[in-house]
PDB file of C-alpha atoms in Angstrom:
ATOM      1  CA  UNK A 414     121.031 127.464  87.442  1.00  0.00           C
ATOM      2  CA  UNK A 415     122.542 127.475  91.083  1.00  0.00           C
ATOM      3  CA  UNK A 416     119.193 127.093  93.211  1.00  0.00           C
ATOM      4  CA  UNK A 417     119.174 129.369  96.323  1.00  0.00           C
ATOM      5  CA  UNK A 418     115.469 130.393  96.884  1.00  0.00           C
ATOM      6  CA  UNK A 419     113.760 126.729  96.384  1.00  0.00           C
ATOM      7  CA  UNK A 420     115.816 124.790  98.529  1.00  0.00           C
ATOM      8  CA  UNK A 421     115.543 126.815 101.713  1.00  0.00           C
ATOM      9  CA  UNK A 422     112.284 126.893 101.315  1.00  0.00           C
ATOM     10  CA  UNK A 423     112.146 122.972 101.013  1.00  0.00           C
ATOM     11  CA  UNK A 424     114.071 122.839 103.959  1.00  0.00           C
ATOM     12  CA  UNK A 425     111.517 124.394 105.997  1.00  0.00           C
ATOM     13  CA  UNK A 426     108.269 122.636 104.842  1.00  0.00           C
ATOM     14  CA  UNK A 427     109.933 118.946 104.970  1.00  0.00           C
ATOM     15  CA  UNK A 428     108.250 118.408 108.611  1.00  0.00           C
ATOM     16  CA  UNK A 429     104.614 119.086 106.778  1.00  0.00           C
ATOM     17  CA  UNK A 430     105.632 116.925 104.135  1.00  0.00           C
ATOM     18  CA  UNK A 431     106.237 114.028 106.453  1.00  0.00           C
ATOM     19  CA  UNK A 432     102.910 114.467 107.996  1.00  0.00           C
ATOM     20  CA  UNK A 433     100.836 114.489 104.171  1.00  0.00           C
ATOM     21  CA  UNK A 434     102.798 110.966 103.446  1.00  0.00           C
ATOM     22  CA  UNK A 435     101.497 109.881 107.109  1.00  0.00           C
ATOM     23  CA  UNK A 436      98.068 111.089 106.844  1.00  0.00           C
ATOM     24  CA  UNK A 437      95.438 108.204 106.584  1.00  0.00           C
ATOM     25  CA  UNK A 438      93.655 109.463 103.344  1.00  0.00           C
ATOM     26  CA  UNK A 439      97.590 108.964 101.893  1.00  0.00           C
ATOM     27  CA  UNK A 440      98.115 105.273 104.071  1.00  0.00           C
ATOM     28  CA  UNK A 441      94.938 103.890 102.491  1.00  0.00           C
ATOM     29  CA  UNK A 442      94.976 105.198  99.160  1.00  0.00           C
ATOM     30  CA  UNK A 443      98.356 103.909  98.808  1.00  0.00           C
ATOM     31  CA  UNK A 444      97.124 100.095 100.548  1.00  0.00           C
ATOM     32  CA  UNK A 445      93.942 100.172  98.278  1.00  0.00           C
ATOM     33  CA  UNK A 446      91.982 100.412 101.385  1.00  0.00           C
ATOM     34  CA  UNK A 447      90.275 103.660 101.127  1.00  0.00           C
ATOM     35  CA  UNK A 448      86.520 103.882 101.228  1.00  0.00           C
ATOM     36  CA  UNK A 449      85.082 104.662  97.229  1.00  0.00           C
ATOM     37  CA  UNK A 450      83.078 107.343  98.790  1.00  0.00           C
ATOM     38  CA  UNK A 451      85.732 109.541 100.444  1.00  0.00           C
ATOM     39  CA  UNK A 452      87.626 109.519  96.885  1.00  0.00           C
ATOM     40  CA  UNK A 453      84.148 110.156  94.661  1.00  0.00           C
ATOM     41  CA  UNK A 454      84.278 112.926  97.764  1.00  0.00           C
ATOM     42  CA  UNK A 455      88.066 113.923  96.759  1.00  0.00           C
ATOM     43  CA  UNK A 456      87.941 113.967  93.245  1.00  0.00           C
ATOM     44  CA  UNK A 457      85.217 116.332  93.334  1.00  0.00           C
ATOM     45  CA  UNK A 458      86.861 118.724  95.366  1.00  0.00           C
ATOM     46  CA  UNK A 459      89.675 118.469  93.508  1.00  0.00           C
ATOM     47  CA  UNK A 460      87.787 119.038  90.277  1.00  0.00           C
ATOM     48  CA  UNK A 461      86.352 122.164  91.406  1.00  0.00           C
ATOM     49  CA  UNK A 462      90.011 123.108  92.904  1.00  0.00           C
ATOM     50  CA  UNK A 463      91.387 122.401  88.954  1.00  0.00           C
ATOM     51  CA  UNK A 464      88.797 124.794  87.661  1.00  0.00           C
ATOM     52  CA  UNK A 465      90.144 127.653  89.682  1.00  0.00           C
ATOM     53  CA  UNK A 466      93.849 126.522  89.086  1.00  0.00           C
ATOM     54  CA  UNK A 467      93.929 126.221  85.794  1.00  0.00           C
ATOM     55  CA  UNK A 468      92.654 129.848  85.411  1.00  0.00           C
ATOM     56  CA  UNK A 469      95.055 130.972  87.948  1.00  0.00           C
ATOM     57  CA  UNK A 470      97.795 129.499  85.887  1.00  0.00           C
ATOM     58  CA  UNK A 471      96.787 131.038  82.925  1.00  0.00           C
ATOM     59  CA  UNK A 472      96.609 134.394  84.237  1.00  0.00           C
ATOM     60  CA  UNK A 473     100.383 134.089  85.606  1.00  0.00           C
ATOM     61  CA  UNK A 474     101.408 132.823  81.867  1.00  0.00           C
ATOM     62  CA  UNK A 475      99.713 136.664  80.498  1.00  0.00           C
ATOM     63  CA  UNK A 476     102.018 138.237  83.297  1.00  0.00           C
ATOM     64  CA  UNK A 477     104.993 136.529  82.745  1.00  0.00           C
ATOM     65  CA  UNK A 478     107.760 138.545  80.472  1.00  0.00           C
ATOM     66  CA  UNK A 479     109.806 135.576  79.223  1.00  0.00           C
ATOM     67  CA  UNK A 480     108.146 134.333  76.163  1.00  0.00           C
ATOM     68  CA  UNK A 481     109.363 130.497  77.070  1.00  0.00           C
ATOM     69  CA  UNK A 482     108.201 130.876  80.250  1.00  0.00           C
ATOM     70  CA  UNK A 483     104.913 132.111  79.372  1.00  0.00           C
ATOM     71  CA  UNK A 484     104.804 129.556  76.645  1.00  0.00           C
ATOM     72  CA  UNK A 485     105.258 126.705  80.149  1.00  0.00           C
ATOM     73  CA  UNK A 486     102.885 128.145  81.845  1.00  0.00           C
ATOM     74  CA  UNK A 487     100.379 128.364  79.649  1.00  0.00           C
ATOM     75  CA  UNK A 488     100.847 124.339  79.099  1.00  0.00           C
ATOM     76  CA  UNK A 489     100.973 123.881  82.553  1.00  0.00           C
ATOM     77  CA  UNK A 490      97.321 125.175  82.488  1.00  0.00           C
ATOM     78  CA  UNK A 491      96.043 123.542  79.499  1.00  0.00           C
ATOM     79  CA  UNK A 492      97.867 120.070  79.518  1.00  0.00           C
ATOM     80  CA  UNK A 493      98.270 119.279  82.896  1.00  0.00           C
ATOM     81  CA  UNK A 494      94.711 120.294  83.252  1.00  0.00           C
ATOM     82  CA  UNK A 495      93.178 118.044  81.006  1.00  0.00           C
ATOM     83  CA  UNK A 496      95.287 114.639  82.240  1.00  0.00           C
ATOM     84  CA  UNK A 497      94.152 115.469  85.200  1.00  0.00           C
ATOM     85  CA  UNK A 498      90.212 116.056  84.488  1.00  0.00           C
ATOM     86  CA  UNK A 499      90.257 112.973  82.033  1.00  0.00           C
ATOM     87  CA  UNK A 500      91.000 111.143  85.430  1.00  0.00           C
ATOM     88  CA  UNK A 501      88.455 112.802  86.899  1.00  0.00           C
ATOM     89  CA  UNK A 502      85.860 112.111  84.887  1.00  0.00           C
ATOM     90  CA  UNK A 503      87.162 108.619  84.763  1.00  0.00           C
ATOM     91  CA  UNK A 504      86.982 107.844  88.625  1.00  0.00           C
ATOM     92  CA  UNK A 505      83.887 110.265  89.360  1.00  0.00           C
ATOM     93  CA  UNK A 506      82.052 107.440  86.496  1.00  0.00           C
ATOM     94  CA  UNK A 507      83.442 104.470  88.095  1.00  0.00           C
ATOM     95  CA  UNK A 508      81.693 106.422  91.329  1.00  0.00           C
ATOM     96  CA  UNK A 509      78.708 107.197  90.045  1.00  0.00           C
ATOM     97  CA  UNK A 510      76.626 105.582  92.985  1.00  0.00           C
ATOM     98  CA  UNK A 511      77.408 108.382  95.273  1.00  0.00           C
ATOM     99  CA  UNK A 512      75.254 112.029  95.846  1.00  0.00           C
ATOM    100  CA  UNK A 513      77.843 115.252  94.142  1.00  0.00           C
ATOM    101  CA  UNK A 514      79.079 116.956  97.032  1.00  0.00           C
ATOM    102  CA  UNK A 515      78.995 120.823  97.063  1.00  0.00           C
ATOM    103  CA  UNK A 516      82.159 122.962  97.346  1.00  0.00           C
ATOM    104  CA  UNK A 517      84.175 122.076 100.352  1.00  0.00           C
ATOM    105  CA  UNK A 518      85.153 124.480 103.110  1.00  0.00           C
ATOM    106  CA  UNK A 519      88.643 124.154 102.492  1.00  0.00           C
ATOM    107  CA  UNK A 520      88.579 124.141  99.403  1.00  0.00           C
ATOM    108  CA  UNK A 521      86.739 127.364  99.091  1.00  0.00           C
ATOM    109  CA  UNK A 522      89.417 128.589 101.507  1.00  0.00           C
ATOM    110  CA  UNK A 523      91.973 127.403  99.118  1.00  0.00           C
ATOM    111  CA  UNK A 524      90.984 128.603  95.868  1.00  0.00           C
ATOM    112  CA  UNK A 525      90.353 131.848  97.455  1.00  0.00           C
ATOM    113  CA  UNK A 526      93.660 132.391  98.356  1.00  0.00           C
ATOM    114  CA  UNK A 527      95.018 131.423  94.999  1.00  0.00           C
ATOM    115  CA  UNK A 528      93.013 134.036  93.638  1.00  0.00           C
ATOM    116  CA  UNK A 529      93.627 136.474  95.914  1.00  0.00           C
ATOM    117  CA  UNK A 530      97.469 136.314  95.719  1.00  0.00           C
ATOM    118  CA  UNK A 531      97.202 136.213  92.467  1.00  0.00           C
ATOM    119  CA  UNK A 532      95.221 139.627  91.974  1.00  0.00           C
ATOM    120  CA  UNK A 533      97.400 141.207  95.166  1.00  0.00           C
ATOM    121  CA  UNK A 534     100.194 140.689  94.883  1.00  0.00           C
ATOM    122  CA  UNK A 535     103.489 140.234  93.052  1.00  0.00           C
ATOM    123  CA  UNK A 536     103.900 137.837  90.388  1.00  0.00           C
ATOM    124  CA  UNK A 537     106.735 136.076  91.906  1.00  0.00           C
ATOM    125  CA  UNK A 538     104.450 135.471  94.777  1.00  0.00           C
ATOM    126  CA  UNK A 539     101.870 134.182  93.174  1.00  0.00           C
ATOM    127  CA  UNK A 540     104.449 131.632  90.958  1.00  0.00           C
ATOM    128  CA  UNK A 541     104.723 131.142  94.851  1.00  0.00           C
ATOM    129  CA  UNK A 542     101.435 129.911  95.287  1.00  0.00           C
ATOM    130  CA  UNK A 543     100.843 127.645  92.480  1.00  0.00           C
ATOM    131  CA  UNK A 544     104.074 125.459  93.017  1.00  0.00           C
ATOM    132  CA  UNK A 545     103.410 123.620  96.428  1.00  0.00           C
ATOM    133  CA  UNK A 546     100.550 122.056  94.321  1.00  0.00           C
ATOM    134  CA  UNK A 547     102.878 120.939  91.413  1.00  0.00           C
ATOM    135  CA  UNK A 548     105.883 119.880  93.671  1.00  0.00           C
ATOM    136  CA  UNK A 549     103.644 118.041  96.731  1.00  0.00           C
ATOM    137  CA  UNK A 550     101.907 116.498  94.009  1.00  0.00           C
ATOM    138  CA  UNK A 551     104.946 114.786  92.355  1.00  0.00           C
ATOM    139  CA  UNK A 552     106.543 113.619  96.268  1.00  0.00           C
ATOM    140  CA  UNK A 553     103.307 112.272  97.146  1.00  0.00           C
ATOM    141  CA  UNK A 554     102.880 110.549  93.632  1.00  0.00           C
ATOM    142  CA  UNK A 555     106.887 109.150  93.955  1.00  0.00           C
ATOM    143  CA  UNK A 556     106.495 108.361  97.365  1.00  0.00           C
ATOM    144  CA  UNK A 557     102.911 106.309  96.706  1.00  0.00           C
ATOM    145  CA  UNK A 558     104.439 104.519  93.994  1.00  0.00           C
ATOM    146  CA  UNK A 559     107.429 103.365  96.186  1.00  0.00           C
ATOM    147  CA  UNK A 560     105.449 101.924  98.905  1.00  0.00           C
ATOM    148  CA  UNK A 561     101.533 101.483  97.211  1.00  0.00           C
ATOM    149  CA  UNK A 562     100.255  97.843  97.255  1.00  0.00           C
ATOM    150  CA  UNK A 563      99.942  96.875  93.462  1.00  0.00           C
ATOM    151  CA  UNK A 564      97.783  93.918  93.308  1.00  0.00           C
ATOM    152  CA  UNK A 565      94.106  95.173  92.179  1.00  0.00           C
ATOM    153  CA  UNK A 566      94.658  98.808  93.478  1.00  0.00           C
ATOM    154  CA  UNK A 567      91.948 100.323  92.473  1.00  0.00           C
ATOM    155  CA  UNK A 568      93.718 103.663  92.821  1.00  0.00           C
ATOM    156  CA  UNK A 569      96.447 102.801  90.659  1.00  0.00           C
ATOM    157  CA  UNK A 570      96.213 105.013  87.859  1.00  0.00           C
ATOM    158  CA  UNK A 571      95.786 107.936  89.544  1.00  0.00           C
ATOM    159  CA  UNK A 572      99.249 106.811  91.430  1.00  0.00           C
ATOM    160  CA  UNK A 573     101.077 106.451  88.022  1.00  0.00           C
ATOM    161  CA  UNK A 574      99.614 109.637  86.549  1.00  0.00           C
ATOM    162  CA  UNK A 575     101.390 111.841  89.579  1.00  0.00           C
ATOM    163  CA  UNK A 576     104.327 109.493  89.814  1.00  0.00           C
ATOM    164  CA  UNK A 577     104.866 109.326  86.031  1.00  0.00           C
ATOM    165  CA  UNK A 578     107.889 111.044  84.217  1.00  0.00           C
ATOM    166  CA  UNK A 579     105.652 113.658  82.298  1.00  0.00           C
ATOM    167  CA  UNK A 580     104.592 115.606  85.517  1.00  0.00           C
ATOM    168  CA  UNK A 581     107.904 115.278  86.649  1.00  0.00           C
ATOM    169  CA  UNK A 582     109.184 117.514  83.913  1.00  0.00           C
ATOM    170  CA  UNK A 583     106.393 120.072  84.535  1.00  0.00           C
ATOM    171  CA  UNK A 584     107.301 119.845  87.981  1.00  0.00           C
ATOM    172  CA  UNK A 585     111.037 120.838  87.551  1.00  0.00           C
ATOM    173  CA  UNK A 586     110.086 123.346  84.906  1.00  0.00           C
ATOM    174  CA  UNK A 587     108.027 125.293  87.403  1.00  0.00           C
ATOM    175  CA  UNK A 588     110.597 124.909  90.012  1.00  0.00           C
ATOM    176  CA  UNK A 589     112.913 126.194  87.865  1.00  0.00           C
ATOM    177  CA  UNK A 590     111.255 129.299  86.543  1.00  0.00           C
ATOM    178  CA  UNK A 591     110.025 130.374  89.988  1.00  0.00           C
ATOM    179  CA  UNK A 592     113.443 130.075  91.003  1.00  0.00           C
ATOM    180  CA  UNK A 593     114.306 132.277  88.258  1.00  0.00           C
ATOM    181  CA  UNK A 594     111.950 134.871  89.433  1.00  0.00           C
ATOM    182  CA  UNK A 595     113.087 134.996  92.917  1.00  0.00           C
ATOM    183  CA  UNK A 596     116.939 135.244  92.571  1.00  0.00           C
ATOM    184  CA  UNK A 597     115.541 138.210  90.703  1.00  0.00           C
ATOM    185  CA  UNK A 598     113.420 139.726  93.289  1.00  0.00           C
ATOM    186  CA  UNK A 599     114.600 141.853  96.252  1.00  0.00           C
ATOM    187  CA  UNK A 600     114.807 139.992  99.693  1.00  0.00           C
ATOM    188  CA  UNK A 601     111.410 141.121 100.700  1.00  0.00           C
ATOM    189  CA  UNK A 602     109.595 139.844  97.723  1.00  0.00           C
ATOM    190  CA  UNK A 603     111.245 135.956  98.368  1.00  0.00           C
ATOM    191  CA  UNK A 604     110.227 136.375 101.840  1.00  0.00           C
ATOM    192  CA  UNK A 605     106.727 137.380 100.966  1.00  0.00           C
ATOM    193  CA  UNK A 606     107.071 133.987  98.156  1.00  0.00           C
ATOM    194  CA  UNK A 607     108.297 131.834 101.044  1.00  0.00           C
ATOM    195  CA  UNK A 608     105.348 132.496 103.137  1.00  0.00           C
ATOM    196  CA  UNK A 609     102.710 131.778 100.363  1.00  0.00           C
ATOM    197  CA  UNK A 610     104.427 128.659  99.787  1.00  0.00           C
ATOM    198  CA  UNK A 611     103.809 127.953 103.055  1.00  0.00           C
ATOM    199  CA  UNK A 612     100.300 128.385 103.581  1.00  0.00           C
ATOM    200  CA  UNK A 613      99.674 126.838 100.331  1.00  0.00           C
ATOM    201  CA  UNK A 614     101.625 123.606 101.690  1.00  0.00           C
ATOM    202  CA  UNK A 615      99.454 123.876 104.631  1.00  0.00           C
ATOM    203  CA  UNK A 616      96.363 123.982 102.301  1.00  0.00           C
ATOM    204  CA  UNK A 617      97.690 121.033 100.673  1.00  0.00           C
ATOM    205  CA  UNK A 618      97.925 119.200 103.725  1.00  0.00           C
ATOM    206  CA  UNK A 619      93.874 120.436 104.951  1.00  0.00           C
ATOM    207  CA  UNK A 620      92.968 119.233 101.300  1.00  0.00           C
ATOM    208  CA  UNK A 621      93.266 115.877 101.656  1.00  0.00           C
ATOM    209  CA  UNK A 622      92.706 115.898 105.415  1.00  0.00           C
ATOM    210  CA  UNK A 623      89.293 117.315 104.719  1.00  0.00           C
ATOM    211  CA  UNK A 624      88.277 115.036 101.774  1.00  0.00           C
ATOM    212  CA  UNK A 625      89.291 112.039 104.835  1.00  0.00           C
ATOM    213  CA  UNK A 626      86.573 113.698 106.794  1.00  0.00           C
ATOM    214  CA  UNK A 627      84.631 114.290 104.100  1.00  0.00           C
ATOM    215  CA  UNK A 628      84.135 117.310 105.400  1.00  0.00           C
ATOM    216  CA  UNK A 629      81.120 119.904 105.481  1.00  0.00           C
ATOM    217  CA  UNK A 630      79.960 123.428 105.976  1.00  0.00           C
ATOM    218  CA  UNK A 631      79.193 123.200 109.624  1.00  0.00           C
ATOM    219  CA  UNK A 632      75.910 125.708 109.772  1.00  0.00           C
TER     220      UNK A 632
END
């Protein structure tokens, strides 16, 4: 497939991207250095993010008219999922010392807007959506495993698990099948797909910026 749609759109979030592989939370997580409590405080968020995501991901596989690509999607949500909660529940024990924290601002905001794309609009815009979470995912995972100090990082595994050849093939398989969709859709609807991959970039970036913070519900 000649890829018009997913390039551009690359193209335009690259300057965000730079700023996620800048951001502190990213600096120490890759050195070793980050405190245990702001990632007990990240995986949690991220745990109740996966919750939401997952479903999201199986609603697009019902809506999708490819069989295949149904068939992906629906493996995306189920498989992916679980690596990634066995993790969780592999860290958040290691963490154990530290209070549960509650739902996140942002990541209210975020989930939200997944599921609010999802039942608004089109389903090429909501394959939209979902893919700045598989794609910043994989950079950030490559890019960590590049540069990440490897002597006792007590990160580690979660660096191989997003920098690992397995996600990378999910990865390209959603890329590819959203690029499907939108060489398929009129010039309005990859507009409309280009801005809610966007904001979800931008979400992306507020995710780990608030688990940094540690962040709550100010009143």
């Amino acid at each position: 497939m000649n890829y018009k749609w997913f390039p551009k759109t690359i193209d335009l979030v690259h300057p965000l991207m730079n700023q996620i592989k800048n951001h502190a939370f990213i600096k120490e997580l890759s050195e070793g250095t980050l405190s245990a409590e702001q990632f007990h405080f990240y995986m949690h968020q991220d745990a109740f993010y996966l919750t939401i995501y997952g479903k999201v991901l199986g609603n697009i596989a019902t809506q999708l008219k490819d069989p295949d690509h149904s068939l992906d999607y629906m493996s995306f949500a189920n498989g992916t999922i679980e690596v990634e909660k066995a993790l969780h529940k592999e860290f958040i024990s290691q963490l154990g010392g530290f209070k549960p924290p509650e739902k996140s601002p942002t990541c209210s905001l975020y989930t939200g807007f997944l599921t609010e794309v999802y039942q608004y609009d089109s389903i090429e815009v909501s394959l939209s959506a979902v893919l700045p979470c598989f794609w910043i995912y994989k950079e950030v995972g490559d890019y960590l495993l590049s540069i990440a100090n490897t002597n006792n990082n007590p990160y580690q595994k979660w660096m191989d698990t997003y920098g690992g050849e397995d996600f990378s093939n999910s990865v390209d398989r959603a890329i590819e099948i959203t690029e499907y969709y939108a060489q398929n859709a009129t010039s309005k609807v990859r507009e409309e797909m280009t801005e809610a991959f966007l904001k979800t970039a931008q979400l992306e970036w507020m995710f780990w910026d608030s688990a940094y913070r540690k962040e709550k519900w100010p009143v």
